[in-house]
Amino acid sequence: MHLQSLELFGFKSFADKTIFNFHEGVTAIVGPNGCGKSNVCDAVRWVLGEQSAKSLRGGEMADVIFNGAESRKPLGFAEVSLNFSECSEELGLDWHEVRVTRRIYRDGNSEYFLNKTGCRLKDIHSLFADTGVGRAAYSIMEQGKIDLILSSRPEDRRSVFEEAAGITKYKTQKKEALRKLEATEANLLRIGDIIKEVKRQIGSLQRQAGKARRYQALHADLQVLDTHFSHRRLQTLERELDECTGEIARVSQVEQATRSDITEGEAKLAAARRELDAADEKIAAGRTKLQQLESEIASHRHRIEFNEKHGAELRQWIERSQREIESAETKLREQNAEIESANVLLEETTRLLEQKNQELKHLTEHASKRREVFRASDQKLRDVQMNLSKDELRARQNRVRWRRSQAITC
Ligand code: ATP
Ligand code: MG
């Protein structure tokens, strides 16, 4: 059997898919501190079924998933695969190559695959038993593990040698066989108890069987008697049936008669209902008429009240008007007397007026004569003024001429 390669994806510091090919002659992985050598070893133990997160240097199993770096986000799952070749002989299989895969998600769920087919961890353990390949087997020795083995107790050391000698598988089978033997002995004990119990039950079952046989004989007798009884009962029932048939025919006749009575009654009822409907309609019409009359009476009452009020107001108005007429007549009489005296005065005034008109006529004629005299005087006055103005103009011209001659002499 040869470890051919290790494939890592998302496991611890291996964020990208990384493949380690272990060619013939590869004996060690070297590198600076912190470059991931121990992570490779962890990956091998993890894929072979390591269950302790602490031994993988983590707090919980999901810590093995790449947790992110400055320039990369964390991943959601981690997957590691181990490829073995030339293993058909060692593992007793038909396969020449074996690929073991483990995958884990952030929720902590692990999946195992053998040659890409889902399987249980137990299948992987039993496949690699006694081959030295396993999470705690001697083929994987971590930093400081050799010291630990050398300094551990002889019993613990023995398991390493047993694994190397290839007897672990048989020891496991022995353990399994012993466990099965113990379970079989416990089953035997339980079967002995059951046999005892069954024997105890046989007597009671025999008694029950005798009872059952007696019951069957009695049951057969009962069936015969029951048949006789049923036959009698059938005859009685047939007689009763004949009687009932006759009774049914009679009742049918009565039913026919009753039905015709009902039909007749229903016709009468329908006629009565129609009459009732007509009466209802009349009552409704009468009610409508009554309401109409009541509303008319109410409106007449309102009008009467209104007219009474209006009449009282009119009477008051007539009384007031009569009083006013009386005072107006008194006033009229007074005014008639005043008119008569005014007429007398008017006649006197008319007469005076005519007299004054005559005087005015005389005066007007006199005034027009005077106006003629005045107009002639006025014309004369204007002529005089014109002559005066001409003389005055001439005198002014003479004065100017005199002043000029005076100026020339000086
Ligand atoms: P040394 O020579 O000191 O033993 P080493 O080569 O064995 O070192 P490892 O211990 O394998 O180194 O690797 C440690 C590195 O792995 C650390 O840089 C750590 O940050 C990184 N590492 C561990 N777990 C994770 C994780 N879940 N996600 C990302 N990086 C991780
Ligand atoms: Mg290390």
PDB file of N, CA and C and ligand atoms in Angstrom, residues 10-14 31-40 42 57 62-68 143, ligand 1:
ATOM      1  N   GLY A  10      -9.624  24.370   1.835  1.00  0.00           N
ATOM      2  CA  GLY A  10     -10.276  25.092   2.939  1.00  0.00           C
ATOM      3  C   GLY A  10      -9.890  24.562   4.301  1.00  0.00           C
ATOM      4  N   PHE A  11      -8.856  23.693   4.397  1.00  0.00           N
ATOM      5  CA  PHE A  11      -8.443  23.143   5.696  1.00  0.00           C
ATOM      6  C   PHE A  11      -7.351  24.022   6.293  1.00  0.00           C
ATOM      7  N   LYS A  12      -7.652  24.601   7.481  1.00  0.00           N
ATOM      8  CA  LYS A  12      -6.726  25.491   8.203  1.00  0.00           C
ATOM      9  C   LYS A  12      -6.116  26.542   7.256  1.00  0.00           C
ATOM     10  N   SER A  13      -4.765  26.535   7.080  1.00  0.00           N
ATOM     11  CA  SER A  13      -4.139  27.605   6.295  1.00  0.00           C
ATOM     12  C   SER A  13      -4.224  27.356   4.793  1.00  0.00           C
ATOM     13  N   PHE A  14      -4.827  26.178   4.371  1.00  0.00           N
ATOM     14  CA  PHE A  14      -4.871  25.856   2.938  1.00  0.00           C
ATOM     15  C   PHE A  14      -6.218  26.292   2.343  1.00  0.00           C
ATOM     16  N   GLY A  31      10.061  23.189   6.226  1.00  0.00           N
ATOM     17  CA  GLY A  31       9.657  24.561   5.927  1.00  0.00           C
ATOM     18  C   GLY A  31       9.836  25.427   7.146  1.00  0.00           C
ATOM     19  N   PRO A  32       9.754  26.765   6.975  1.00  0.00           N
ATOM     20  CA  PRO A  32       9.939  27.670   8.119  1.00  0.00           C
ATOM     21  C   PRO A  32       8.798  27.529   9.125  1.00  0.00           C
ATOM     22  N   ASN A  33       9.029  28.106  10.290  1.00  0.00           N
ATOM     23  CA  ASN A  33       7.995  28.034  11.336  1.00  0.00           C
ATOM     24  C   ASN A  33       6.712  28.689  10.854  1.00  0.00           C
ATOM     25  N   GLY A  34       5.615  28.022  11.147  1.00  0.00           N
ATOM     26  CA  GLY A  34       4.296  28.584  10.824  1.00  0.00           C
ATOM     27  C   GLY A  34       3.894  28.454   9.383  1.00  0.00           C
ATOM     28  N   CYS A  35       4.651  27.683   8.573  1.00  0.00           N
ATOM     29  CA  CYS A  35       4.289  27.588   7.153  1.00  0.00           C
ATOM     30  C   CYS A  35       3.183  26.562   6.919  1.00  0.00           C
ATOM     31  N   GLY A  36       2.899  25.717   7.920  1.00  0.00           N
ATOM     32  CA  GLY A  36       1.760  24.799   7.792  1.00  0.00           C
ATOM     33  C   GLY A  36       2.143  23.330   7.793  1.00  0.00           C
ATOM     34  N   LYS A  37       3.321  22.953   8.255  1.00  0.00           N
ATOM     35  CA  LYS A  37       3.748  21.537   8.257  1.00  0.00           C
ATOM     36  C   LYS A  37       2.828  20.720   9.165  1.00  0.00           C
ATOM     37  N   SER A  38       2.628  21.230  10.395  1.00  0.00           N
ATOM     38  CA  SER A  38       1.768  20.484  11.322  1.00  0.00           C
ATOM     39  C   SER A  38       0.325  20.422  10.811  1.00  0.00           C
ATOM     40  N   ASN A  39      -0.099  21.443  10.043  1.00  0.00           N
ATOM     41  CA  ASN A  39      -1.467  21.424   9.471  1.00  0.00           C
ATOM     42  C   ASN A  39      -1.630  20.243   8.520  1.00  0.00           C
ATOM     43  N   VAL A  40      -0.553  19.870   7.804  1.00  0.00           N
ATOM     44  CA  VAL A  40      -0.600  18.720   6.895  1.00  0.00           C
ATOM     45  C   VAL A  40      -0.834  17.449   7.706  1.00  0.00           C
ATOM     46  N   ASP A  42      -2.108  17.282  10.710  1.00  0.00           N
ATOM     47  CA  ASP A  42      -3.475  17.354  11.258  1.00  0.00           C
ATOM     48  C   ASP A  42      -4.485  16.891  10.224  1.00  0.00           C
ATOM     49  N   ARG A  57      -5.571  21.069  17.757  1.00  0.00           N
ATOM     50  CA  ARG A  57      -5.177  22.416  18.184  1.00  0.00           C
ATOM     51  C   ARG A  57      -6.264  23.472  17.899  1.00  0.00           C
ATOM     52  N   ALA A  62     -15.234  22.898  13.939  1.00  0.00           N
ATOM     53  CA  ALA A  62     -15.368  23.828  12.810  1.00  0.00           C
ATOM     54  C   ALA A  62     -14.173  24.775  12.693  1.00  0.00           C
ATOM     55  N   ASP A  63     -13.278  24.803  13.739  1.00  0.00           N
ATOM     56  CA  ASP A  63     -12.089  25.669  13.666  1.00  0.00           C
ATOM     57  C   ASP A  63     -11.102  25.222  12.602  1.00  0.00           C
ATOM     58  N   VAL A  64     -11.263  23.981  12.108  1.00  0.00           N
ATOM     59  CA  VAL A  64     -10.322  23.531  11.067  1.00  0.00           C
ATOM     60  C   VAL A  64     -10.636  24.181   9.718  1.00  0.00           C
ATOM     61  N   ILE A  65     -11.835  24.805   9.575  1.00  0.00           N
ATOM     62  CA  ILE A  65     -12.172  25.454   8.303  1.00  0.00           C
ATOM     63  C   ILE A  65     -11.402  26.771   8.205  1.00  0.00           C
ATOM     64  N   PHE A  66     -10.902  27.066   6.998  1.00  0.00           N
ATOM     65  CA  PHE A  66     -10.118  28.291   6.782  1.00  0.00           C
ATOM     66  C   PHE A  66     -10.902  29.501   7.311  1.00  0.00           C
ATOM     67  N   ASN A  67     -10.222  30.255   8.199  1.00  0.00           N
ATOM     68  CA  ASN A  67     -10.942  31.279   8.950  1.00  0.00           C
ATOM     69  C   ASN A  67     -10.829  32.674   8.356  1.00  0.00           C
ATOM     70  N   GLY A  68     -10.229  32.769   7.199  1.00  0.00           N
ATOM     71  CA  GLY A  68     -10.073  34.077   6.557  1.00  0.00           C
ATOM     72  C   GLY A  68      -8.741  34.710   6.880  1.00  0.00           C
ATOM     73  N   GLN A 143       4.884  16.001  15.921  1.00  0.00           N
ATOM     74  CA  GLN A 143       5.939  16.642  16.704  1.00  0.00           C
ATOM     75  C   GLN A 143       5.826  16.209  18.169  1.00  0.00           C
TER      76      GLN A 143
HETATM   77  P1  ATP B   1       6.169  25.108  13.425  1.00  0.00           P
HETATM   78  O1  ATP B   1       7.431  24.889  12.617  1.00  0.00           O
HETATM   79  O2  ATP B   1       6.325  26.298  14.343  1.00  0.00           O
HETATM   80  O3  ATP B   1       5.669  23.906  14.097  1.00  0.00           O
HETATM   81  P2  ATP B   1       4.274  24.721  11.353  1.00  0.00           P
HETATM   82  O4  ATP B   1       4.928  24.800  10.018  1.00  0.00           O
HETATM   83  O5  ATP B   1       3.953  23.428  11.907  1.00  0.00           O
HETATM   84  O6  ATP B   1       5.041  25.626  12.376  1.00  0.00           O
HETATM   85  P3  ATP B   1       1.472  25.109  11.534  1.00  0.00           P
HETATM   86  O7  ATP B   1       1.305  25.050  13.015  1.00  0.00           O
HETATM   87  O8  ATP B   1       1.133  23.913  10.738  1.00  0.00           O
HETATM   88  O9  ATP B   1       2.938  25.581  11.210  1.00  0.00           O
HETATM   89  O10 ATP B   1       0.628  26.295  10.918  1.00  0.00           O
HETATM   90  C1  ATP B   1       0.278  27.404  11.682  1.00  0.00           C
HETATM   91  C2  ATP B   1      -0.374  28.388  10.747  1.00  0.00           C
HETATM   92  O11 ATP B   1      -1.634  27.923  10.328  1.00  0.00           O
HETATM   93  C3  ATP B   1      -0.593  29.697  11.473  1.00  0.00           C
HETATM   94  O12 ATP B   1      -0.093  30.761  10.649  1.00  0.00           O
HETATM   95  C4  ATP B   1      -2.087  29.829  11.609  1.00  0.00           C
HETATM   96  O13 ATP B   1      -2.483  31.194  11.416  1.00  0.00           O
HETATM   97  C5  ATP B   1      -2.575  28.989  10.431  1.00  0.00           C
HETATM   98  N1  ATP B   1      -3.929  28.465  10.733  1.00  0.00           N
HETATM   99  C6  ATP B   1      -4.267  27.580  11.653  1.00  0.00           C
HETATM  100  N2  ATP B   1      -5.607  27.347  11.639  1.00  0.00           N
HETATM  101  C7  ATP B   1      -6.123  28.156  10.667  1.00  0.00           C
HETATM  102  C8  ATP B   1      -7.439  28.404  10.172  1.00  0.00           C
HETATM  103  N3  ATP B   1      -8.535  27.770  10.628  1.00  0.00           N
HETATM  104  N4  ATP B   1      -7.591  29.318   9.176  1.00  0.00           N
HETATM  105  C9  ATP B   1      -6.513  29.993   8.671  1.00  0.00           C
HETATM  106  N5  ATP B   1      -5.246  29.781   9.097  1.00  0.00           N
HETATM  107  C10 ATP B   1      -5.039  28.879  10.086  1.00  0.00           C
END
